[in-house]
Amino acid sequence: MLAMEDEREVLMNMLSARVVVEAILKKKEDKCTKLLILLWSWWDERNKVREGEKRRTQLCIAHGVDCYTTEVLKLLVKEKAEKRKVVYKWIKPAEGVLKINCDGAHNHETRSGGWGFVIRDHDGAVMLAGRGKIQRSADAFYAETLACWYGVRAAMEAGMGHIVLETDSLNVKQTLCSNDYNRLEAGNMIIETKMMLQYEFISNTVSHQARDGNKVAHELAKLGCVCETDAAPLLDSIPICIQNMVACDSAARSV
């Protein structure tokens, strides 16, 4: 019924319970799980009969073992998948290189948005940060592109030499790394950003990062959505909420 006759014959000839358990634990996960559940079911059935309950048939016990094993294996698969889940976090640049993280926010209903960027060194210290409101945002691509333009321009004006430009928009990253930027709304910004990258820095790299690794820029873009239209783009002081997120990024890198 359980197709485990071979295992039964082997385990029957073992001299102690400890040896039996050790042998079971060495088997493949599915076989090990079924054997352990079978042993537990026998023990549980014996206790119930001893207490006066009606004995179940072998078929009933076998069916219960199969069902329970299936459920346990499903949970184990789910647990392993969760452990394998990639955790994205901010990655520091090499020493002597500054990383510009950019993000844009777009509100489809109001056709407005915000942008934000933060520039950090290899220790995670903030060199510059900015945010701003977009009164007329064509789409998310436009907002993301504008954020990159502001970030790169700020780095250029500060005289930074070696930079990494990082965005959580794969579309923007691919566009900046290719000659395909025939978008009416963002075409000029793409061209200007590419020109700055090519001619104003000693070295530059454009990279993509998942949203979880771009949280500081994302929060700055949200602040940009609600700031005054004429607010200065560069922040004189870093808001506490941003400082806390920067600290969390640095702490995550040290784990």
mmCIF file of C-alpha atoms in Angstrom:
data_model
loop_
_atom_site.group_PDB
_atom_site.id
_atom_site.type_symbol
_atom_site.label_atom_id
_atom_site.label_comp_id
_atom_site.label_asym_id
_atom_site.label_seq_id
_atom_site.Cartn_x
_atom_site.Cartn_y
_atom_site.Cartn_z
ATOM 1 C CA MET A 1 0.000 0.000 0.000
ATOM 2 C CA LEU A 2 2.834 2.390 0.808
ATOM 3 C CA ALA A 3 5.377 0.698 -1.486
ATOM 4 C CA MET A 4 7.901 0.503 1.348
ATOM 5 C CA GLU A 5 8.387 -3.244 1.718
ATOM 6 C CA ASP A 6 12.127 -3.024 1.021
ATOM 7 C CA GLU A 7 12.603 -0.380 3.710
ATOM 8 C CA ARG A 8 10.585 -2.462 6.175
ATOM 9 C CA GLU A 9 12.776 -5.534 5.620
ATOM 10 C CA VAL A 10 15.989 -3.537 6.148
ATOM 11 C CA LEU A 11 14.782 -1.701 9.251
ATOM 12 C CA MET A 12 13.399 -4.917 10.806
ATOM 13 C CA ASN A 13 16.889 -6.415 10.991
ATOM 14 C CA MET A 14 18.458 -3.473 12.782
ATOM 15 C CA LEU A 15 19.442 -3.983 16.421
ATOM 16 C CA SER A 16 18.353 -0.740 18.079
ATOM 17 C CA ALA A 17 15.946 2.154 17.722
ATOM 18 C CA ARG A 18 18.868 4.565 17.411
ATOM 19 C CA VAL A 19 20.282 2.689 14.424
ATOM 20 C CA VAL A 20 16.819 2.658 12.836
ATOM 21 C CA VAL A 21 16.416 6.429 13.227
ATOM 22 C CA GLU A 22 19.928 7.109 11.899
ATOM 23 C CA ALA A 23 19.210 4.947 8.851
ATOM 24 C CA ILE A 24 15.927 6.747 8.185
ATOM 25 C CA LEU A 25 17.514 10.201 8.464
ATOM 26 C CA LYS A 26 20.104 9.276 5.827
ATOM 27 C CA LYS A 27 17.440 8.596 3.207
ATOM 28 C CA LYS A 28 16.174 11.099 0.646
ATOM 29 C CA GLU A 29 13.832 13.730 1.988
ATOM 30 C CA ASP A 30 10.594 12.299 0.607
ATOM 31 C CA LYS A 31 11.376 8.748 1.771
ATOM 32 C CA CYS A 32 12.634 9.949 5.142
ATOM 33 C CA THR A 33 9.501 12.039 5.685
ATOM 34 C CA LYS A 34 7.159 9.172 4.838
ATOM 35 C CA LEU A 35 9.000 6.721 7.114
ATOM 36 C CA LEU A 36 8.953 9.110 10.068
ATOM 37 C CA ILE A 37 5.253 9.813 9.584
ATOM 38 C CA LEU A 38 4.576 6.065 9.300
ATOM 39 C CA LEU A 39 6.381 5.369 12.587
ATOM 40 C CA TRP A 40 4.509 8.190 14.282
ATOM 41 C CA SER A 41 1.188 6.855 12.883
ATOM 42 C CA TRP A 42 1.893 3.353 14.253
ATOM 43 C CA TRP A 43 2.743 4.799 17.647
ATOM 44 C CA ASP A 44 -0.344 7.031 17.630
ATOM 45 C CA GLU A 45 -2.601 4.175 16.534
ATOM 46 C CA ARG A 46 -1.269 1.921 19.282
ATOM 47 C CA ASN A 47 -1.958 4.566 21.919
ATOM 48 C CA LYS A 48 -5.501 5.137 20.687
ATOM 49 C CA VAL A 49 -6.315 1.413 20.675
ATOM 50 C CA ARG A 50 -4.851 1.100 24.167
ATOM 51 C CA GLU A 51 -7.201 3.846 25.321
ATOM 52 C CA GLY A 52 -10.176 1.955 23.947
ATOM 53 C CA GLU A 53 -10.630 3.479 20.514
ATOM 54 C CA LYS A 54 -11.545 1.318 17.550
ATOM 55 C CA ARG A 55 -8.608 0.057 15.509
ATOM 56 C CA ARG A 56 -8.342 1.541 12.010
ATOM 57 C CA THR A 57 -7.734 -0.632 8.965
ATOM 58 C CA GLN A 58 -4.304 -0.837 7.363
ATOM 59 C CA LEU A 59 -5.707 0.892 4.276
ATOM 60 C CA CYS A 60 -6.978 3.790 6.374
ATOM 61 C CA ILE A 61 -3.617 4.215 8.120
ATOM 62 C CA ALA A 62 -1.727 4.033 4.818
ATOM 63 C CA HIS A 63 -4.008 6.648 3.266
ATOM 64 C CA GLY A 64 -3.432 8.938 6.237
ATOM 65 C CA VAL A 65 0.342 8.526 5.944
ATOM 66 C CA ASP A 66 0.255 9.391 2.234
ATOM 67 C CA CYS A 67 -1.889 12.491 2.772
ATOM 68 C CA TYR A 68 0.148 13.747 5.719
ATOM 69 C CA THR A 69 3.419 13.151 3.845
ATOM 70 C CA THR A 70 2.179 15.121 0.844
ATOM 71 C CA GLU A 71 1.238 18.100 3.034
ATOM 72 C CA VAL A 72 4.544 18.072 4.920
ATOM 73 C CA LEU A 73 6.569 17.920 1.693
ATOM 74 C CA LYS A 74 4.601 20.865 0.306
ATOM 75 C CA LEU A 75 5.478 22.893 3.390
ATOM 76 C CA LEU A 76 9.142 21.924 3.083
ATOM 77 C CA VAL A 77 9.224 23.021 -0.563
ATOM 78 C CA LYS A 78 7.619 26.358 0.350
ATOM 79 C CA GLU A 79 10.073 26.880 3.205
ATOM 80 C CA LYS A 80 13.051 26.189 0.942
ATOM 81 C CA ALA A 81 11.708 28.570 -1.700
ATOM 82 C CA GLU A 82 11.387 31.338 0.883
ATOM 83 C CA LYS A 83 14.943 30.741 2.071
ATOM 84 C CA ARG A 84 16.195 30.893 -1.507
ATOM 85 C CA LYS A 85 14.348 34.151 -2.133
ATOM 86 C CA VAL A 86 16.885 36.762 -3.123
ATOM 87 C CA VAL A 87 17.138 39.691 -0.739
ATOM 88 C CA TYR A 88 18.094 42.811 -2.640
ATOM 89 C CA LYS A 89 19.946 45.532 -0.795
ATOM 90 C CA TRP A 90 22.024 48.580 -1.565
ATOM 91 C CA ILE A 91 25.546 47.613 -2.605
ATOM 92 C CA LYS A 92 28.401 49.967 -1.866
ATOM 93 C CA PRO A 93 30.594 51.199 -4.742
ATOM 94 C CA ALA A 94 34.311 50.584 -4.890
ATOM 95 C CA GLU A 95 36.560 52.915 -2.939
ATOM 96 C CA GLY A 96 37.005 56.180 -4.828
ATOM 97 C CA VAL A 97 33.735 55.697 -6.712
ATOM 98 C CA LEU A 98 30.454 57.462 -5.920
ATOM 99 C CA LYS A 99 27.091 55.817 -6.503
ATOM 100 C CA ILE A 100 24.080 57.821 -7.695
ATOM 101 C CA ASN A 101 20.786 56.102 -6.903
ATOM 102 C CA CYS A 102 17.815 57.617 -8.732
ATOM 103 C CA ASP A 103 14.084 57.042 -8.736
ATOM 104 C CA GLY A 104 10.978 58.653 -10.152
ATOM 105 C CA ALA A 105 7.341 58.579 -9.096
ATOM 106 C CA HIS A 106 4.419 58.994 -11.493
ATOM 107 C CA ASN A 107 0.744 59.518 -10.643
ATOM 108 C CA HIS A 108 -1.344 58.265 -13.543
ATOM 109 C CA GLU A 109 -4.491 60.085 -12.393
ATOM 110 C CA THR A 110 -3.011 63.557 -11.842
ATOM 111 C CA ARG A 111 -0.286 63.192 -14.505
ATOM 112 C CA SER A 112 2.168 64.607 -11.985
ATOM 113 C CA GLY A 113 5.032 63.050 -10.078
ATOM 114 C CA GLY A 114 8.334 63.463 -8.330
ATOM 115 C CA TRP A 115 11.983 62.574 -8.659
ATOM 116 C CA GLY A 116 14.766 61.875 -6.191
ATOM 117 C CA PHE A 117 18.424 60.963 -6.093
ATOM 118 C CA VAL A 118 21.107 60.282 -3.510
ATOM 119 C CA ILE A 119 24.874 60.112 -4.010
ATOM 120 C CA ARG A 120 26.880 57.990 -1.562
ATOM 121 C CA ASP A 121 30.503 56.973 -1.195
ATOM 122 C CA HIS A 122 32.015 53.545 -0.505
ATOM 123 C CA ASP A 123 31.221 53.902 3.211
ATOM 124 C CA GLY A 124 27.566 54.700 2.539
ATOM 125 C CA ALA A 125 27.955 58.355 3.558
ATOM 126 C CA VAL A 126 25.643 60.752 1.720
ATOM 127 C CA MET A 127 27.524 63.249 -0.444
ATOM 128 C CA LEU A 128 24.502 64.863 -2.098
ATOM 129 C CA ALA A 129 20.762 64.290 -2.227
ATOM 130 C CA GLY A 130 17.947 65.960 -4.096
ATOM 131 C CA ARG A 131 14.262 65.748 -4.832
ATOM 132 C CA GLY A 132 11.705 67.697 -6.800
ATOM 133 C CA LYS A 133 8.142 67.864 -8.032
ATOM 134 C CA ILE A 134 7.108 67.082 -11.605
ATOM 135 C CA GLN A 135 4.047 69.128 -12.520
ATOM 136 C CA ARG A 136 3.499 67.337 -15.814
ATOM 137 C CA SER A 137 4.727 63.759 -15.924
ATOM 138 C CA ALA A 138 4.106 61.889 -19.161
ATOM 139 C CA ASP A 139 4.697 58.451 -17.658
ATOM 140 C CA ALA A 140 6.872 56.515 -15.217
ATOM 141 C CA PHE A 141 9.700 56.369 -17.762
ATOM 142 C CA TYR A 142 9.759 60.167 -17.936
ATOM 143 C CA ALA A 143 9.915 60.479 -14.142
ATOM 144 C CA GLU A 144 12.692 57.885 -13.871
ATOM 145 C CA THR A 145 14.679 59.561 -16.644
ATOM 146 C CA LEU A 146 14.333 63.001 -15.053
ATOM 147 C CA ALA A 147 15.635 61.597 -11.758
ATOM 148 C CA CYS A 148 18.732 60.247 -13.533
ATOM 149 C CA TRP A 149 19.270 63.570 -15.309
ATOM 150 C CA TYR A 150 19.174 65.502 -12.026
ATOM 151 C CA GLY A 151 21.448 63.013 -10.289
ATOM 152 C CA VAL A 152 24.067 62.995 -13.033
ATOM 153 C CA ARG A 153 23.983 66.781 -13.369
ATOM 154 C CA ALA A 154 24.466 67.233 -9.617
ATOM 155 C CA ALA A 155 27.459 64.873 -9.687
ATOM 156 C CA MET A 156 28.913 66.723 -12.670
ATOM 157 C CA GLU A 157 28.512 70.144 -11.043
ATOM 158 C CA ALA A 158 30.151 68.821 -7.864
ATOM 159 C CA GLY A 159 33.198 67.726 -9.866
ATOM 160 C CA MET A 160 32.852 64.021 -9.153
ATOM 161 C CA GLY A 161 35.120 61.848 -11.298
ATOM 162 C CA HIS A 162 34.170 58.185 -10.955
ATOM 163 C CA ILE A 163 30.473 57.352 -10.678
ATOM 164 C CA VAL A 164 27.954 54.538 -10.837
ATOM 165 C CA LEU A 165 24.452 55.555 -11.917
ATOM 166 C CA GLU A 166 21.891 53.123 -10.533
ATOM 167 C CA THR A 167 18.167 52.963 -11.238
ATOM 168 C CA ASP A 168 15.426 50.454 -10.462
ATOM 169 C CA SER A 169 13.984 50.966 -13.953
ATOM 170 C CA LEU A 170 15.441 48.324 -16.251
ATOM 171 C CA ASN A 171 13.938 50.193 -19.198
ATOM 172 C CA VAL A 172 15.833 53.384 -18.330
ATOM 173 C CA LYS A 173 19.069 51.479 -17.734
ATOM 174 C CA GLN A 174 18.816 49.728 -21.097
ATOM 175 C CA THR A 175 17.974 52.980 -22.871
ATOM 176 C CA LEU A 176 20.954 54.805 -21.363
ATOM 177 C CA CYS A 177 23.211 51.955 -22.465
ATOM 178 C CA SER A 178 21.923 51.898 -26.048
ATOM 179 C CA ASN A 179 21.121 54.260 -28.901
ATOM 180 C CA ASP A 180 17.388 53.600 -28.655
ATOM 181 C CA TYR A 181 15.923 56.713 -27.093
ATOM 182 C CA ASN A 182 13.330 57.834 -29.623
ATOM 183 C CA ARG A 183 10.781 58.843 -26.989
ATOM 184 C CA LEU A 184 9.305 62.274 -27.581
ATOM 185 C CA GLU A 185 8.814 63.135 -23.915
ATOM 186 C CA ALA A 186 12.190 61.967 -22.595
ATOM 187 C CA GLY A 187 14.379 61.932 -25.692
ATOM 188 C CA ASN A 188 16.232 65.174 -24.959
ATOM 189 C CA MET A 189 16.884 64.195 -21.347
ATOM 190 C CA ILE A 190 18.252 60.840 -22.453
ATOM 191 C CA ILE A 191 20.594 62.538 -24.908
ATOM 192 C CA GLU A 192 21.786 65.080 -22.323
ATOM 193 C CA THR A 193 22.301 62.406 -19.673
ATOM 194 C CA LYS A 194 24.289 60.228 -22.069
ATOM 195 C CA MET A 195 26.416 63.218 -23.097
ATOM 196 C CA MET A 196 27.187 64.110 -19.474
ATOM 197 C CA LEU A 197 28.112 60.519 -18.696
ATOM 198 C CA GLN A 198 30.375 60.283 -21.715
ATOM 199 C CA TYR A 199 32.214 63.599 -21.468
ATOM 200 C CA GLU A 200 32.019 64.893 -17.899
ATOM 201 C CA PHE A 201 33.353 61.961 -15.867
ATOM 202 C CA ILE A 202 36.585 60.012 -15.748
ATOM 203 C CA SER A 203 34.618 56.765 -15.567
ATOM 204 C CA ASN A 204 30.965 55.827 -15.346
ATOM 205 C CA THR A 205 28.787 52.739 -15.110
ATOM 206 C CA VAL A 206 25.022 52.472 -15.453
ATOM 207 C CA SER A 207 23.442 49.642 -13.464
ATOM 208 C CA HIS A 208 20.030 48.288 -12.552
ATOM 209 C CA GLN A 209 18.939 47.484 -9.016
ATOM 210 C CA ALA A 210 15.668 46.111 -7.664
ATOM 211 C CA ARG A 211 13.378 48.433 -5.725
ATOM 212 C CA ASP A 212 14.498 46.969 -2.376
ATOM 213 C CA GLY A 213 18.044 48.096 -3.123
ATOM 214 C CA ASN A 214 16.906 51.575 -4.130
ATOM 215 C CA LYS A 215 14.762 52.519 -1.143
ATOM 216 C CA VAL A 216 16.444 55.834 -0.304
ATOM 217 C CA ALA A 217 15.974 57.246 -3.807
ATOM 218 C CA HIS A 218 12.418 55.904 -3.855
ATOM 219 C CA GLU A 219 11.607 57.732 -0.626
ATOM 220 C CA LEU A 220 13.172 60.937 -1.960
ATOM 221 C CA ALA A 221 10.982 60.677 -5.065
ATOM 222 C CA LYS A 222 7.933 60.392 -2.807
ATOM 223 C CA LEU A 223 9.064 63.519 -0.959
ATOM 224 C CA GLY A 224 9.451 65.214 -4.325
ATOM 225 C CA CYS A 225 5.800 64.543 -5.121
ATOM 226 C CA VAL A 226 4.672 66.663 -2.166
ATOM 227 C CA CYS A 227 7.302 69.406 -2.106
ATOM 228 C CA GLU A 228 6.778 72.910 -3.475
ATOM 229 C CA THR A 229 7.290 73.319 -7.201
ATOM 230 C CA ASP A 230 9.934 76.007 -6.706
ATOM 231 C CA ALA A 231 11.798 74.150 -3.923
ATOM 232 C CA ALA A 232 15.579 73.982 -4.331
ATOM 233 C CA PRO A 233 16.488 70.620 -5.918
ATOM 234 C CA LEU A 234 19.479 69.949 -3.652
ATOM 235 C CA LEU A 235 18.788 69.266 0.010
ATOM 236 C CA ASP A 236 20.725 71.386 2.508
ATOM 237 C CA SER A 237 20.058 68.816 5.214
ATOM 238 C CA ILE A 238 18.967 65.194 5.036
ATOM 239 C CA PRO A 239 15.505 64.481 6.545
ATOM 240 C CA ILE A 240 15.464 62.134 9.528
ATOM 241 C CA CYS A 241 13.451 59.532 7.616
ATOM 242 C CA ILE A 242 16.129 59.456 4.905
ATOM 243 C CA GLN A 243 18.942 59.319 7.460
ATOM 244 C CA ASN A 244 17.298 56.273 9.026
ATOM 245 C CA MET A 245 17.020 54.509 5.666
ATOM 246 C CA VAL A 246 20.660 55.276 4.860
ATOM 247 C CA ALA A 247 21.646 53.829 8.239
ATOM 248 C CA CYS A 248 19.600 50.687 7.518
ATOM 249 C CA ASP A 249 21.366 50.267 4.165
ATOM 250 C CA SER A 250 24.755 50.538 5.869
ATOM 251 C CA ALA A 251 23.718 48.092 8.597
ATOM 252 C CA ALA A 252 22.466 45.583 6.018
ATOM 253 C CA ARG A 253 25.828 45.684 4.235
ATOM 254 C CA SER A 254 27.646 44.710 7.429
ATOM 255 C CA VAL A 255 25.505 41.647 8.153
#
